[in-house]
CSV table of C-alpha atoms (C1' of nucleotides) in Angstrom, one decimal:
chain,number,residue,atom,x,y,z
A,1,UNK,CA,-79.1,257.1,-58.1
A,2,UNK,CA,-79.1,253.4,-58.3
A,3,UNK,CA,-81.0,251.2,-56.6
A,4,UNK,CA,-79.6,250.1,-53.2
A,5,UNK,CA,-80.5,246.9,-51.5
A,6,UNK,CA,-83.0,247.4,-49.0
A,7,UNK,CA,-81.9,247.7,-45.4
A,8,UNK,CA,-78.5,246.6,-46.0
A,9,UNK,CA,-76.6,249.4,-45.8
A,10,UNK,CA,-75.7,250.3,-42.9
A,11,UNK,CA,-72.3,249.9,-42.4
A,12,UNK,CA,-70.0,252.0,-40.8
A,13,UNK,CA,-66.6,252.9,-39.8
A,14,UNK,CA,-66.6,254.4,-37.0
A,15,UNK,CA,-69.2,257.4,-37.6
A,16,UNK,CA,-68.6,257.1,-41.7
A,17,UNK,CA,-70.3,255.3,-43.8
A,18,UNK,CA,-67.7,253.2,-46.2
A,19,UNK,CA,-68.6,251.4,-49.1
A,20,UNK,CA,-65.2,249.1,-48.9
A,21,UNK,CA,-66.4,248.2,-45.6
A,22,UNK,CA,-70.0,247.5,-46.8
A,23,UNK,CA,-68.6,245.4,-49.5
A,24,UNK,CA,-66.7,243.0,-47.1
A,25,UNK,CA,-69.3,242.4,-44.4
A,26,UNK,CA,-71.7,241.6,-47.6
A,27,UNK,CA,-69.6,238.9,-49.5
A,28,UNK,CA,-66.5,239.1,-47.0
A,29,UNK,CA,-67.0,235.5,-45.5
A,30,UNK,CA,-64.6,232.7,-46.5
A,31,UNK,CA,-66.9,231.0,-49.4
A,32,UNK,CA,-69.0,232.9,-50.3
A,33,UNK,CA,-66.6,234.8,-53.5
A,34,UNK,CA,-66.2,231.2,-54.7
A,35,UNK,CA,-70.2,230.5,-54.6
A,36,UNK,CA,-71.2,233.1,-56.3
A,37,UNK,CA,-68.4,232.8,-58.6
A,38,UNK,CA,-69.8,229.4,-59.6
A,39,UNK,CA,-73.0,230.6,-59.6
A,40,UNK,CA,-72.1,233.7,-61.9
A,41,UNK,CA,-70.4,231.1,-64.3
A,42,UNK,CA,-72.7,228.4,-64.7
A,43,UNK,CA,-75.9,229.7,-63.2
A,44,UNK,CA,-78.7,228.1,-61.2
A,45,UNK,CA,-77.7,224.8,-59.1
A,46,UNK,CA,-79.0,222.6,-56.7
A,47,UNK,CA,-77.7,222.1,-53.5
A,48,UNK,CA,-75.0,219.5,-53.7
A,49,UNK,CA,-74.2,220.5,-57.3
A,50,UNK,CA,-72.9,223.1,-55.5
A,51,UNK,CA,-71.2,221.2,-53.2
A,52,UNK,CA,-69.5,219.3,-55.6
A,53,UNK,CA,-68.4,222.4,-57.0
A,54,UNK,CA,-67.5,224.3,-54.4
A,55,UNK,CA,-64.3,221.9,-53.5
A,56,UNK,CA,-64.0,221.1,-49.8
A,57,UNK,CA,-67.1,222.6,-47.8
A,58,UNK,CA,-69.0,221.0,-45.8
A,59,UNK,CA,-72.8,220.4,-45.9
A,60,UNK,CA,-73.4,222.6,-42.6
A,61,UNK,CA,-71.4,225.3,-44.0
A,62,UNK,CA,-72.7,225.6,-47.1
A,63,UNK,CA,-75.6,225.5,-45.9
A,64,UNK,CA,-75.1,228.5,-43.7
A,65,UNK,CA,-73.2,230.3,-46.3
A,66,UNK,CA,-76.1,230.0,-48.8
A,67,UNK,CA,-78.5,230.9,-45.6
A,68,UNK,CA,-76.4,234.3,-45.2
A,69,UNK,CA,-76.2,235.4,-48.9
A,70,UNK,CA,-80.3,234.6,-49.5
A,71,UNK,CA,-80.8,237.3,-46.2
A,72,UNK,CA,-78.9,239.4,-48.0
A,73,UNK,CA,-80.5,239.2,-51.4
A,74,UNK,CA,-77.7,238.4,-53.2
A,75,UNK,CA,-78.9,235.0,-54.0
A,76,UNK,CA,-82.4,233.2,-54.6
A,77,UNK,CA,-83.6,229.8,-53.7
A,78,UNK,CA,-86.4,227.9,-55.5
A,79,UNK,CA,-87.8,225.0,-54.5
A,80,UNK,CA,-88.9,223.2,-57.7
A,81,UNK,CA,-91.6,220.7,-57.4
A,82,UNK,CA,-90.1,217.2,-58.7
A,83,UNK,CA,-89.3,214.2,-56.9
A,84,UNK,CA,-86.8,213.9,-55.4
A,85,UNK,CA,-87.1,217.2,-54.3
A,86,UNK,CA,-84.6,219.8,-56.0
A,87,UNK,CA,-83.5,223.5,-54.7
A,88,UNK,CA,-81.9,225.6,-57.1
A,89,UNK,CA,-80.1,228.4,-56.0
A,90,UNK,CA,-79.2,231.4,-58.4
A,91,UNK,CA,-78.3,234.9,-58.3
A,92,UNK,CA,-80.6,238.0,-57.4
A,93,UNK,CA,-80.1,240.9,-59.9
A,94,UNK,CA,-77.9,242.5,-57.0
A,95,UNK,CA,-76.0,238.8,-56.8
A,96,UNK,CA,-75.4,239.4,-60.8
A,97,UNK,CA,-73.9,242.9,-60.5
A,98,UNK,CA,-71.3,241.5,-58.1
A,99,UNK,CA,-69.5,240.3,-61.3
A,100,UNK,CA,-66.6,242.8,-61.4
A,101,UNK,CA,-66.0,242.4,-58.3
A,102,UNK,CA,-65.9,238.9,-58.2
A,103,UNK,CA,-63.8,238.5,-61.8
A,104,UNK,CA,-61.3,241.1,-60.2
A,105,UNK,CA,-60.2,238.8,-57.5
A,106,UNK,CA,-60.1,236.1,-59.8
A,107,UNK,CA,-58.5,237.5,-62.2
A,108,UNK,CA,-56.0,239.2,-59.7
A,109,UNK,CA,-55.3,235.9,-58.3
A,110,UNK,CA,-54.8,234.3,-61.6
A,111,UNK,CA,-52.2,236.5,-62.8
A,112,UNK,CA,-50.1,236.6,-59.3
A,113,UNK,CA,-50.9,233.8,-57.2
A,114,UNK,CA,-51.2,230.9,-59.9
A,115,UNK,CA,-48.6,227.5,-58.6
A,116,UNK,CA,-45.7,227.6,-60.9
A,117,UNK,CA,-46.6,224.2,-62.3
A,118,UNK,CA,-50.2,225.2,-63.1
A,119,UNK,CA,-51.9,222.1,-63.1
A,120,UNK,CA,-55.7,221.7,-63.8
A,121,UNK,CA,-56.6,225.2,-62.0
A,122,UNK,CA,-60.3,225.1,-61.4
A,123,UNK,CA,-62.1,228.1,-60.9
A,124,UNK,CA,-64.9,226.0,-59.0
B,1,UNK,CA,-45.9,234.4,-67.0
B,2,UNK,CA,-46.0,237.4,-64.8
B,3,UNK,CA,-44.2,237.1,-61.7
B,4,UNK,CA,-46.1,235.7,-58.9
B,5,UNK,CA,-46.1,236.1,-55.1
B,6,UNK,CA,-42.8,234.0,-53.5
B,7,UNK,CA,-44.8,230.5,-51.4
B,8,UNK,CA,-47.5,232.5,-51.3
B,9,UNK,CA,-49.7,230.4,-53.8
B,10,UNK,CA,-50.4,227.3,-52.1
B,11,UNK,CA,-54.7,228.0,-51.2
B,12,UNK,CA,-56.2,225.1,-52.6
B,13,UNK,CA,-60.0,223.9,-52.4
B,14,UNK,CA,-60.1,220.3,-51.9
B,15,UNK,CA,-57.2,219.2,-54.5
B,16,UNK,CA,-57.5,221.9,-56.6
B,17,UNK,CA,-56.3,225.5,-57.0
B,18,UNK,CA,-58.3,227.9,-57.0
B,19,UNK,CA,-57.5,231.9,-57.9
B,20,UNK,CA,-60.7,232.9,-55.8
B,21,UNK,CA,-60.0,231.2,-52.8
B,22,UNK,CA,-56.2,232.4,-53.1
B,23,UNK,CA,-56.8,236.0,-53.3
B,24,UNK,CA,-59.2,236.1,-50.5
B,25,UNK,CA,-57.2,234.3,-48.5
B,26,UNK,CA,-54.5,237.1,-49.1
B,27,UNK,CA,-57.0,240.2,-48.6
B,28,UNK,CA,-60.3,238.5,-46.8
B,29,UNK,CA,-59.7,240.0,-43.4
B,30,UNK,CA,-61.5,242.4,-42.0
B,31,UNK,CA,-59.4,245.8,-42.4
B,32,UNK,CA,-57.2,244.5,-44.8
B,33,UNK,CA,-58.9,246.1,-48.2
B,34,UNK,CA,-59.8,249.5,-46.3
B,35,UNK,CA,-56.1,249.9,-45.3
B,36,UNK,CA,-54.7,249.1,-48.7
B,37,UNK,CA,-57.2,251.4,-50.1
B,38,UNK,CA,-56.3,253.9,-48.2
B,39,UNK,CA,-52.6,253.5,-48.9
B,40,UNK,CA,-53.9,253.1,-52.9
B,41,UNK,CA,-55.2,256.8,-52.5
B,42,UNK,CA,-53.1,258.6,-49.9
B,43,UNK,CA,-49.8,256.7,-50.8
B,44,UNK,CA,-47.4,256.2,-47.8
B,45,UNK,CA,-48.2,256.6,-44.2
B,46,UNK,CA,-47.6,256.3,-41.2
B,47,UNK,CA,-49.2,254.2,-37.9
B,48,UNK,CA,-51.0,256.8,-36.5
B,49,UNK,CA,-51.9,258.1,-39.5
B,50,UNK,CA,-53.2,254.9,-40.5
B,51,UNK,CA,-55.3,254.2,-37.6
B,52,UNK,CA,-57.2,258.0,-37.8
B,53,UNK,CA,-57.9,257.1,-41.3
B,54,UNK,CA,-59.2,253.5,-40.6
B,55,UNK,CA,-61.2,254.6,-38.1
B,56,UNK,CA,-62.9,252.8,-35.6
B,57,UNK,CA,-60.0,250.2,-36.0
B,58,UNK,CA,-57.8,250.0,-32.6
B,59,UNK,CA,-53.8,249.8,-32.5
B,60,UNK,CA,-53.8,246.2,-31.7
B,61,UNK,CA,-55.7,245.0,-34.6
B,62,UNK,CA,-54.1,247.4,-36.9
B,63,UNK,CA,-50.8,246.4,-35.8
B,64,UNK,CA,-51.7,242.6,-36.4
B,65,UNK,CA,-53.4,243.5,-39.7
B,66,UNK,CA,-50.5,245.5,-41.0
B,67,UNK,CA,-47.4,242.5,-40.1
B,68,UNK,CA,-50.0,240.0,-41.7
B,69,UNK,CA,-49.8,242.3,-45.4
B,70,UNK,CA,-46.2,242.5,-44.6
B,71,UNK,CA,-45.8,239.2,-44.3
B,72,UNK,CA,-47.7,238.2,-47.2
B,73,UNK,CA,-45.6,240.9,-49.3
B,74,UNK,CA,-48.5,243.5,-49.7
B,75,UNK,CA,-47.0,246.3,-47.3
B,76,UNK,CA,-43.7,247.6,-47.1
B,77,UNK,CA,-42.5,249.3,-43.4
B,78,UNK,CA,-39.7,251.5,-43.3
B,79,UNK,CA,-38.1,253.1,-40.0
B,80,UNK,CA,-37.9,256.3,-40.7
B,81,UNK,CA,-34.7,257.9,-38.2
B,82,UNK,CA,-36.4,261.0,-37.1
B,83,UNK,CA,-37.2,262.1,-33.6
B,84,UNK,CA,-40.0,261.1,-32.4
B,85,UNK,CA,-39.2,257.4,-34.7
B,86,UNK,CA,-41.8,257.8,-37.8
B,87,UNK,CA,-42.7,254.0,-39.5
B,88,UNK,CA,-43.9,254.3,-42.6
B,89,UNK,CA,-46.4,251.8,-44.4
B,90,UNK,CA,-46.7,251.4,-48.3
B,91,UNK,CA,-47.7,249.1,-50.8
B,92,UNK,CA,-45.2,246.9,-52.5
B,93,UNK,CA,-46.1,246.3,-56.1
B,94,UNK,CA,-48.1,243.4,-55.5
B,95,UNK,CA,-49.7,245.4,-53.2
B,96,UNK,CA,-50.4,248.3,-56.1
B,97,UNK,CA,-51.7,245.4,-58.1
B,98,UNK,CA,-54.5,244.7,-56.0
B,99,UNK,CA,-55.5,248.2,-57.4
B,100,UNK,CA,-58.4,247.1,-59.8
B,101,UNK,CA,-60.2,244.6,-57.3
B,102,UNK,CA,-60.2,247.1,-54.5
B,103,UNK,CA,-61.6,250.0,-56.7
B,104,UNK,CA,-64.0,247.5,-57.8
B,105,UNK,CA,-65.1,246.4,-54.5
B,106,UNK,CA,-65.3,250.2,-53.3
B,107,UNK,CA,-67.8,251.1,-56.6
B,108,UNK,CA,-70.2,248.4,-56.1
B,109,UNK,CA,-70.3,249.5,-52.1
B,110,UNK,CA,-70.9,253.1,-53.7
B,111,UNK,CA,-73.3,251.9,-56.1
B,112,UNK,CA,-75.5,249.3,-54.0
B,113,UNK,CA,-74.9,250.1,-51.0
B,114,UNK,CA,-74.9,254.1,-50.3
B,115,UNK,CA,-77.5,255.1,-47.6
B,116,UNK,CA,-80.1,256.9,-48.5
B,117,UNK,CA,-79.0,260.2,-47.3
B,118,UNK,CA,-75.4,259.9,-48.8
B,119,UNK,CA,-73.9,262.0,-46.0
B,120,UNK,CA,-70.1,262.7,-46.2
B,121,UNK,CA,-69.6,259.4,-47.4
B,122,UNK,CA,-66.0,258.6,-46.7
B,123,UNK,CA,-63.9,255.8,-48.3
B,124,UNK,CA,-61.3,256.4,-45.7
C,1,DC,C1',-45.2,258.2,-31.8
C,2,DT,C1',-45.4,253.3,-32.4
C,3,DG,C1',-46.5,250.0,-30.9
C,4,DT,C1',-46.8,245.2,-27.3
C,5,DA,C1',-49.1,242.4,-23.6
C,6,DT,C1',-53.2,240.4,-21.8
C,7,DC,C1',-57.2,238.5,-21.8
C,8,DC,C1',-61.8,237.8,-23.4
C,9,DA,C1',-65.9,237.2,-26.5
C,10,DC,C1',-67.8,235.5,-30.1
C,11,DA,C1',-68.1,234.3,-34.9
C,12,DA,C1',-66.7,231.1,-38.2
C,13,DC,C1',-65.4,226.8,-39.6
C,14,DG,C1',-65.4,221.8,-39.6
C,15,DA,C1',-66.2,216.8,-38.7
C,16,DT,C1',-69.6,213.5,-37.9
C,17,DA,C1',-73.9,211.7,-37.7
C,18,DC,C1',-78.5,211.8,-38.7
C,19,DT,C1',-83.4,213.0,-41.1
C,20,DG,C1',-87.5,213.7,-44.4
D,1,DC,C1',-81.6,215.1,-52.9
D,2,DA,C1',-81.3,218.6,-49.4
D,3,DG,C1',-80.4,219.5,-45.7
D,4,DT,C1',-80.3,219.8,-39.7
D,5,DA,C1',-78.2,218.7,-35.1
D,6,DT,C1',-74.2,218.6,-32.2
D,7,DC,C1',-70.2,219.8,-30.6
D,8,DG,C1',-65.6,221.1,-30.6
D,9,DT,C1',-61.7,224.0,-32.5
D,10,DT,C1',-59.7,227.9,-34.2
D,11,DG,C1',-59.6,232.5,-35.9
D,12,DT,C1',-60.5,237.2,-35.5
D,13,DG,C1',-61.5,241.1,-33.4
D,14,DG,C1',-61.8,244.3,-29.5
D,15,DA,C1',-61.0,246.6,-24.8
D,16,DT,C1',-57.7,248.0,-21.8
D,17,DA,C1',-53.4,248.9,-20.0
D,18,DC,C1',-48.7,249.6,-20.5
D,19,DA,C1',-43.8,250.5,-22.8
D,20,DG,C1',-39.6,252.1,-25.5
DNA sequence: CTGTATCCACAACGATACTG
DNA sequence: CAGTATCGTTGTGGATACAG
């Protein structure tokens, strides 16, 4: 069996264990596809590289969002030792294995959700 | 071009558009990819069918979840003119698209996220 | 059987300002 | 650069009861 992430799953439905379920309460929250997507694509960044990226969040948020997805090992932070400080954020080994998942919905919204104009689609 | 989703492509980040963001704005609630998972595997069904197999979901929030796939063109409901009135739920073909990001999302749950004792794990 | 009506609780998001 | 502190708004879900 593979490797599961360490107390982090245990989520049910009901009396049943469901991986679907387990899936969304790990990367179900409103940015954090788009994070790691950006993180998957052009790896480690600092904090408001991401931002940048990341069109539209806030600070707080993005804060919190990178908060939730370190306690859930999906993502590492470093602090690296120059001045000014920087934090660089990248992907656990777990984070990585998201992929599929992540270039599903992308894809999926590529192909049937894409404005008819297609302008300058950024994929963060 | 394939043919996309009628005014249903308009999630932007910021200025941009951004596949990611659109897709989980379609599918990024709670029940949503459990429901239209279990419609993927069990084909049509109907409400109280639905809510056994979702379980620990109550008829209020499935009722709200199921108008909001209807309404985004995901779910079809037919009244079905028996005694007692059957509805029945199924996916449109956008909604049988989503096929390959909801299979994806249920293998990495499998994968990562099985408990350790892998009881009768069921994915609805 | 297939829902709706209320009402509540809380999580999530967001704007703004501020800090080391 | 990398955040935190506040505070308010909205979204989402859930419990319970009731209805055609």
């Amino acid at each position: 069996m593979t490797e599961t992430l360490n107390q982090l799953h245990v989520w049910y439905q009901g009396d049943e264990w469901c991986p679907i379920t387990s899936t969304t309460t790990l990367i179900g929250k409103k940015w954090h596809p788009v994070i790691i997507h950006r993180l998957l694509e052009y790896g480690p960044s600092g904090f408001n590289e991401l931002k940048r990226a990341v069109d539209g969040i806030s600070s707080k948020v993005l804060s919190d969002s990178l908060e939730d997805l370190e306690s859930k090992q999906l993502v590492s932070r470093e602090i690296v030792n120059e001045k000014p400080v920087r934090v660089e954020y990248s992907l656990t080994k777990h984070g990585e294995s998201l992929r599929p998942v992540i270039v599903s919905m992308r894809d999926w919204g590529t192909e049937y959700l894409a404005p008819a104009e297609t302008p300058e689609s950024s994929v963060v």
